[in-house]
Amino acid sequence: MMKATLLFLLGLLLLNGAQASTSSEKKEQNERKIEELISKMTLQEKLGQMSQFDPGQLGRPEEAKQAIRDGKVGSILNLVGAREVNELQKVAVEESRLGIPLVIARDVIHGYRTIMPIPLGLTAGWNAELAEKAMAVAAEEAAAEGIHWTFAPMIDISRDPRWGRIAESSGEDTYLTSVMAKAMIKGFQGDDLSAPNTIAACAKHFVGYGAAEGGRDYNTTLIPEVQLRNDYLPPFQVAADAGVATFMSAFNDLNGVPASGNEFTLKQILRKEWNYNGMVVSDWASITEMIAHGFAANSKEAAEKALKAGIDMEMATSTYVDHVQALLDEGTIDLATIDEYVANILRLKLDLGLFDKPYTDESAAAKSILSEKNLQIAKEAASESFVLLQNKNELLPLSNDLSSVAVIGPLADAPHDQMGTWVFDGKKENTITPLTALKEMLGADQVNFARGLKISRTKTTEGFAEAVEAAKKSDVVLLFLGEESILSGEAHSLANLNLQGAQSELLEAVAETGKPVVLVIMAGRQLTIQKELAKADAVLYAWHPGTMGGPALADMLFGKTTPSGKLPVTFPKTVGQIPIYYNHKNTGRPADYQQWTDINKIPAEATQHSLGNTSHYLDAGFEPLFPFGFGLSYTTFEYSDLKLSSKTMGKDGAIEVSVNLKNTGKFEGAEVVQLYIR
Ligand code: NOJ
C-alpha cells in the first residue's frame, strides 16, 4: 500500500476534455491587434503592461489614476467591487493614450464569498466534476465583482503537513493533483474566457514549492530532475495542456536556482518542451527576493535574470520599470524579448474579452453572490470532503431519537475559522456553523452547548466544568476540535502537529463522563491525532469546510448523507515520520513486523543486530496513522469480478480493468474506486 503508484480513479471522477476554443479567425485578428498595439507603444508603456501592483502601492486614489492614465500599470491585484474596478478601468480605457484595459487579479482560492472547503478538503472528495462546479461558483461570484483573473489552482505536490500551504494544495499525489488541476481550471475558465462568468486561472507555484525543506515556508528545495519530472511537474503539464491562461513562478530556490529566475524550468520545460504560450507572472516580489537568495547582486541583476528566464509580468515590485532601459542599452536583453512578453500579456487581455467589454455589470453581484445554487454546491462540496476515520460500534450516523446532544469545542461555533485559509472576501456573517445547523435541525432545546476552550490554542481549562456538565446531561457528545484558520496557509508552518492548547485534555475530560464521543476535526492539514483516536468513539475529519460546513456536518452526523471522502494525504502518527507518503520507494530492506521490536520491548543491553535490520523507526514503526486513500463509510461495498482485458500490455500501452461494485450495507452511499499499480 505504501509502495504503490496510484494509477487510476474511477467512480466519482469524470473528466471533460473540452477546452476553451477561439476560432482561428479571431486568433489572427487578435495577433494583428497585438502587433499593431506594440508598434505604437513606448518602452514605458510596454513596461507598464508588464507591471502588476496592489492599489496600496499606487498611492492615493488620484495618484493611482494618474499612473494608469500614464500607462504605467498593466494589472492590479487586490482591487474588488464592480464599481471600484470600473472606475479605474475607465481611466485605463478612456484616458490612457492607447486605451489598453487593466486586468484585475485576486486570490480567489476556494471561493469568493461562498466559501468552498479548502482545496485539500475539496480534493478529499475525489470528485473532479464537483471541484469544477465549485470553482465555477468562485469564478461567477468573483467575475461579478470585477475580477478577471485568479491566482489558483495551487497544484504544488505537498507531502509535508508542517507546511501551512498544504491546505491550499491537492495533497501528495501527482495523479490526483493533476485530475483536480484540470477540473479546477475548467471550473474557473469554462469554455470561453470572455464570458461574463469566467475568469483566467493560474497554475502555481512553478515549481517545487511544496518540497520546502522541513516544511518551513519559502524554504529551499532540492529535487533531483527525475523526481521533478515524475512527481512535481506533471500537474503543471496537465494544466498547460488544459489551456490554463497563466502560470506563476514560485518563491523557492530549486536546486540552487530561484524559481523566478530559473531558465531550465521556465524556458526549457514550460516554453520549449510543453510549448506553453500563456502568460507567466512572478509571485509577489519573488524577482527582488532573488537578491536575498544570493542569486542576484542587486535589483538590476534580478530583473535581468527574471527576464532571461521568461517572466512576462512582475508582481508588486518594479525592477522591470527601473532597469529595462539600462539592460537594453547595454545589450544584455533585446527589445524583441520585451515585445514578446508584452504580447503574452495583451493576448490574455484579448482572450478575456477586455478590449471589447472592459466593464463589469454592476448589477451582476446581487444576482450571483451567495445564491441558493452556490450555497447548495458549497454544501455538497463540504459534504463530500468529510473523511470518516473511525466509527466504533457504528456510533455514526446518530439516531434521530436522541433526546439531547452536547455540542462542545472551540470549533463548534467558529464562523471565521471554519472558512479556512485564503479567504479575502468570505464573511463570517455568511458562514453557518455546526452549532447553528444542529440547533436548527434538532431544535435549540435539544442542544447543550459549551465551548470548553475559547479558541484552539487556549490552554486554560476553566471552561471544562461547563463542558463536562453539558456532556453529562446529553445522550452523546459532538466535540469540535482542530485548528484555527490562521494556523495554516502561507507562512504558517508548524513544527508540532498535535492538537493545540488544551484540546486533548478537553477530549479526555468529556470522554471521562462515559458518554459516547463523536470527534469532528476541522483543520488545514492532517494533524497527529493518534492519542485522540483512543479516546473518541467516532472521528470525522472535516478540514476547514467553508460557508456551508455546519449544515453539511449536521446532515452527515445524523445520516442524511453518507461519508465518501478519502484522504488525499497520508496521516503520520508523529511529526518525526515526515515525509511519509504512499508512493515512497521500497528501499532494499522494506520494513515488516517480523523484524521490528517496539521500543518498549527491547531487552536491556540488546546486541546491535538482534532487532533486525529493516527500514523503520523503533518508536513509531513504519506505518502511518492512516494511509492515503483511506476513508470509511456508513455503508459497506463489495468488490467482485475483477477483470483485466489482457495480462500483458497491448501496443497502446493500455490494459482495461473492470470490477463490479455493490452496496451491501444499510445506507445509500458513494464509493471511490482506487487502483494502484507498481
Ligand atoms: C504570494 C503567494 O505565494 C501567492 O500564492 C499569491 O497568489 C500571491 N502572494 C498574491 O497574493
mmCIF file with all atom_site columns, N, CA, C and O and ligand atoms in Angstrom, residues 77-78 107 109 151 154 165 168 204-205 209 218 248 251 283-284 315 422 424 490, ligand 1:
data_model
loop_
_atom_site.group_PDB
_atom_site.id
_atom_site.type_symbol
_atom_site.label_atom_id
_atom_site.label_alt_id
_atom_site.label_comp_id
_atom_site.label_asym_id
_atom_site.label_entity_id
_atom_site.label_seq_id
_atom_site.pdbx_PDB_ins_code
_atom_site.Cartn_x
_atom_site.Cartn_y
_atom_site.Cartn_z
_atom_site.occupancy
_atom_site.B_iso_or_equiv
_atom_site.pdbx_formal_charge
_atom_site.auth_seq_id
_atom_site.auth_comp_id
_atom_site.auth_asym_id
_atom_site.auth_atom_id
_atom_site.pdbx_PDB_model_num
ATOM   1  N N  . LEU A 1 77  ? -3.744  43.894 -8.601  1.00 0.00 ? 77  LEU A N  1
ATOM   2  C CA . LEU A 1 77  ? -4.251  42.782 -7.795  1.00 0.00 ? 77  LEU A CA 1
ATOM   3  C C  . LEU A 1 77  ? -4.850  43.357 -6.524  1.00 0.00 ? 77  LEU A C  1
ATOM   4  O O  . LEU A 1 77  ? -4.414  44.420 -6.057  1.00 0.00 ? 77  LEU A O  1
ATOM   5  N N  . ASN A 1 78  ? -5.843  42.654 -6.027  1.00 0.00 ? 78  ASN A N  1
ATOM   6  C CA . ASN A 1 78  ? -6.470  43.044 -4.759  1.00 0.00 ? 78  ASN A CA 1
ATOM   7  C C  . ASN A 1 78  ? -7.347  44.287 -4.841  1.00 0.00 ? 78  ASN A C  1
ATOM   8  O O  . ASN A 1 78  ? -7.446  45.040 -3.876  1.00 0.00 ? 78  ASN A O  1
ATOM   9  N N  . ASP A 1 107 ? -6.637  36.675 -5.277  1.00 0.00 ? 107 ASP A N  1
ATOM   10 C CA . ASP A 1 107 ? -6.526  35.293 -4.814  1.00 0.00 ? 107 ASP A CA 1
ATOM   11 C C  . ASP A 1 107 ? -7.918  34.769 -4.462  1.00 0.00 ? 107 ASP A C  1
ATOM   12 O O  . ASP A 1 107 ? -8.386  34.929 -3.338  1.00 0.00 ? 107 ASP A O  1
ATOM   13 N N  . ILE A 1 109 ? -9.178  31.563 -4.013  1.00 0.00 ? 109 ILE A N  1
ATOM   14 C CA . ILE A 1 109 ? -8.537  30.250 -3.956  1.00 0.00 ? 109 ILE A CA 1
ATOM   15 C C  . ILE A 1 109 ? -9.553  29.126 -3.796  1.00 0.00 ? 109 ILE A C  1
ATOM   16 O O  . ILE A 1 109 ? -9.477  28.109 -4.466  1.00 0.00 ? 109 ILE A O  1
ATOM   17 N N  . PHE A 1 151 ? -5.448  33.709 -8.871  1.00 0.00 ? 151 PHE A N  1
ATOM   18 C CA . PHE A 1 151 ? -4.171  33.002 -8.698  1.00 0.00 ? 151 PHE A CA 1
ATOM   19 C C  . PHE A 1 151 ? -4.458  31.608 -8.138  1.00 0.00 ? 151 PHE A C  1
ATOM   20 O O  . PHE A 1 151 ? -4.123  31.284 -7.005  1.00 0.00 ? 151 PHE A O  1
ATOM   21 N N  . MET A 1 154 ? -3.610  26.110 -6.951  1.00 0.00 ? 154 MET A N  1
ATOM   22 C CA . MET A 1 154 ? -2.284  25.820 -6.431  1.00 0.00 ? 154 MET A CA 1
ATOM   23 C C  . MET A 1 154 ? -2.098  24.309 -6.557  1.00 0.00 ? 154 MET A C  1
ATOM   24 O O  . MET A 1 154 ? -2.873  23.548 -5.997  1.00 0.00 ? 154 MET A O  1
ATOM   25 N N  . ARG A 1 165 ? 0.928   25.639 3.717   1.00 0.00 ? 165 ARG A N  1
ATOM   26 C CA . ARG A 1 165 ? 0.261   25.767 2.425   1.00 0.00 ? 165 ARG A CA 1
ATOM   27 C C  . ARG A 1 165 ? -0.252  24.443 1.886   1.00 0.00 ? 165 ARG A C  1
ATOM   28 O O  . ARG A 1 165 ? -0.874  24.415 0.818   1.00 0.00 ? 165 ARG A O  1
ATOM   29 N N  . GLU A 1 168 ? -3.819  24.576 0.844   1.00 0.00 ? 168 GLU A N  1
ATOM   30 C CA . GLU A 1 168 ? -4.206  25.114 -0.467  1.00 0.00 ? 168 GLU A CA 1
ATOM   31 C C  . GLU A 1 168 ? -3.975  24.137 -1.589  1.00 0.00 ? 168 GLU A C  1
ATOM   32 O O  . GLU A 1 168 ? -4.227  24.458 -2.755  1.00 0.00 ? 168 GLU A O  1
ATOM   33 N N  . LYS A 1 204 ? -0.017  27.460 -10.198 1.00 0.00 ? 204 LYS A N  1
ATOM   34 C CA . LYS A 1 204 ? 1.049   27.939 -9.329  1.00 0.00 ? 204 LYS A CA 1
ATOM   35 C C  . LYS A 1 204 ? 1.403   26.867 -8.312  1.00 0.00 ? 204 LYS A C  1
ATOM   36 O O  . LYS A 1 204 ? 0.581   25.992 -8.047  1.00 0.00 ? 204 LYS A O  1
ATOM   37 N N  . HIS A 1 205 ? 2.598   26.905 -7.737  1.00 0.00 ? 205 HIS A N  1
ATOM   38 C CA . HIS A 1 205 ? 3.696   27.839 -7.965  1.00 0.00 ? 205 HIS A CA 1
ATOM   39 C C  . HIS A 1 205 ? 4.757   27.063 -8.701  1.00 0.00 ? 205 HIS A C  1
ATOM   40 O O  . HIS A 1 205 ? 5.217   26.037 -8.187  1.00 0.00 ? 205 HIS A O  1
ATOM   41 N N  . TYR A 1 209 ? 7.701   24.252 -5.003  1.00 0.00 ? 209 TYR A N  1
ATOM   42 C CA . TYR A 1 209 ? 7.493   24.995 -3.745  1.00 0.00 ? 209 TYR A CA 1
ATOM   43 C C  . TYR A 1 209 ? 7.094   24.083 -2.581  1.00 0.00 ? 209 TYR A C  1
ATOM   44 O O  . TYR A 1 209 ? 7.500   24.280 -1.438  1.00 0.00 ? 209 TYR A O  1
ATOM   45 N N  . TYR A 1 218 ? 8.735   28.955 2.284   1.00 0.00 ? 218 TYR A N  1
ATOM   46 C CA . TYR A 1 218 ? 9.735   29.676 1.484   1.00 0.00 ? 218 TYR A CA 1
ATOM   47 C C  . TYR A 1 218 ? 11.094  28.995 1.496   1.00 0.00 ? 218 TYR A C  1
ATOM   48 O O  . TYR A 1 218 ? 12.050  29.519 0.931   1.00 0.00 ? 218 TYR A O  1
ATOM   49 N N  . MET A 1 248 ? 2.329   30.960 -12.518 1.00 0.00 ? 248 MET A N  1
ATOM   50 C CA . MET A 1 248 ? 3.043   31.828 -11.575 1.00 0.00 ? 248 MET A CA 1
ATOM   51 C C  . MET A 1 248 ? 4.350   31.147 -11.175 1.00 0.00 ? 248 MET A C  1
ATOM   52 O O  . MET A 1 248 ? 4.356   29.966 -10.817 1.00 0.00 ? 248 MET A O  1
ATOM   53 N N  . PHE A 1 251 ? 8.361   31.124 -5.186  1.00 0.00 ? 251 PHE A N  1
ATOM   54 C CA . PHE A 1 251 ? 9.311   31.828 -4.321  1.00 0.00 ? 251 PHE A CA 1
ATOM   55 C C  . PHE A 1 251 ? 10.623  31.051 -4.124  1.00 0.00 ? 251 PHE A C  1
ATOM   56 O O  . PHE A 1 251 ? 11.680  31.637 -3.935  1.00 0.00 ? 251 PHE A O  1
ATOM   57 N N  . ASP A 1 283 ? 5.691   35.508 -8.586  1.00 0.00 ? 283 ASP A N  1
ATOM   58 C CA . ASP A 1 283 ? 4.973   35.638 -7.325  1.00 0.00 ? 283 ASP A CA 1
ATOM   59 C C  . ASP A 1 283 ? 5.371   36.990 -6.721  1.00 0.00 ? 283 ASP A C  1
ATOM   60 O O  . ASP A 1 283 ? 6.325   37.637 -7.157  1.00 0.00 ? 283 ASP A O  1
ATOM   61 N N  . TRP A 1 284 ? 4.625   37.378 -5.701  1.00 0.00 ? 284 TRP A N  1
ATOM   62 C CA . TRP A 1 284 ? 4.779   38.695 -5.075  1.00 0.00 ? 284 TRP A CA 1
ATOM   63 C C  . TRP A 1 284 ? 6.253   38.943 -4.678  1.00 0.00 ? 284 TRP A C  1
ATOM   64 O O  . TRP A 1 284 ? 6.796   38.248 -3.817  1.00 0.00 ? 284 TRP A O  1
ATOM   65 N N  . MET A 1 315 ? 5.125   40.970 -10.358 1.00 0.00 ? 315 MET A N  1
ATOM   66 C CA . MET A 1 315 ? 4.117   41.268 -9.345  1.00 0.00 ? 315 MET A CA 1
ATOM   67 C C  . MET A 1 315 ? 4.724   42.066 -8.188  1.00 0.00 ? 315 MET A C  1
ATOM   68 O O  . MET A 1 315 ? 5.665   41.607 -7.545  1.00 0.00 ? 315 MET A O  1
ATOM   69 N N  . TRP A 1 422 ? -6.782  31.679 3.196   1.00 0.00 ? 422 TRP A N  1
ATOM   70 C CA . TRP A 1 422 ? -7.020  32.341 1.898   1.00 0.00 ? 422 TRP A CA 1
ATOM   71 C C  . TRP A 1 422 ? -8.473  32.706 1.674   1.00 0.00 ? 422 TRP A C  1
ATOM   72 O O  . TRP A 1 422 ? -9.075  32.293 0.687   1.00 0.00 ? 422 TRP A O  1
ATOM   73 N N  . PHE A 1 424 ? -10.053 36.062 1.424   1.00 0.00 ? 424 PHE A N  1
ATOM   74 C CA . PHE A 1 424 ? -10.030 37.527 1.434   1.00 0.00 ? 424 PHE A CA 1
ATOM   75 C C  . PHE A 1 424 ? -11.451 38.087 1.487   1.00 0.00 ? 424 PHE A C  1
ATOM   76 O O  . PHE A 1 424 ? -11.692 39.121 2.058   1.00 0.00 ? 424 PHE A O  1
ATOM   77 N N  . GLU A 1 490 ? -0.233  30.434 3.975   1.00 0.00 ? 490 GLU A N  1
ATOM   78 C CA . GLU A 1 490 ? 1.094   30.981 3.671   1.00 0.00 ? 490 GLU A CA 1
ATOM   79 C C  . GLU A 1 490 ? 1.828   31.443 4.925   1.00 0.00 ? 490 GLU A C  1
ATOM   80 O O  . GLU A 1 490 ? 1.256   32.139 5.767   1.00 0.00 ? 490 GLU A O  1
HETATM 81 C C1 . NOJ B 2 .   ? 2.004   35.205 -2.520  1.00 0.00 ? 1   NOJ B C1 1
HETATM 82 C C2 . NOJ B 2 .   ? 1.522   33.807 -2.685  1.00 0.00 ? 1   NOJ B C2 1
HETATM 83 O O1 . NOJ B 2 .   ? 2.610   32.916 -2.670  1.00 0.00 ? 1   NOJ B O1 1
HETATM 84 C C3 . NOJ B 2 .   ? 0.725   33.582 -3.956  1.00 0.00 ? 1   NOJ B C3 1
HETATM 85 O O2 . NOJ B 2 .   ? 0.173   32.295 -3.915  1.00 0.00 ? 1   NOJ B O2 1
HETATM 86 C C4 . NOJ B 2 .   ? -0.328  34.632 -4.117  1.00 0.00 ? 1   NOJ B C4 1
HETATM 87 O O3 . NOJ B 2 .   ? -1.103  34.380 -5.249  1.00 0.00 ? 1   NOJ B O3 1
HETATM 88 C C5 . NOJ B 2 .   ? 0.353   35.982 -4.190  1.00 0.00 ? 1   NOJ B C5 1
HETATM 89 N N1 . NOJ B 2 .   ? 1.053   36.219 -2.952  1.00 0.00 ? 1   NOJ B N1 1
HETATM 90 C C6 . NOJ B 2 .   ? -0.612  37.134 -4.431  1.00 0.00 ? 1   NOJ B C6 1
HETATM 91 O O4 . NOJ B 2 .   ? -1.367  37.390 -3.323  1.00 0.00 ? 1   NOJ B O4 1
#
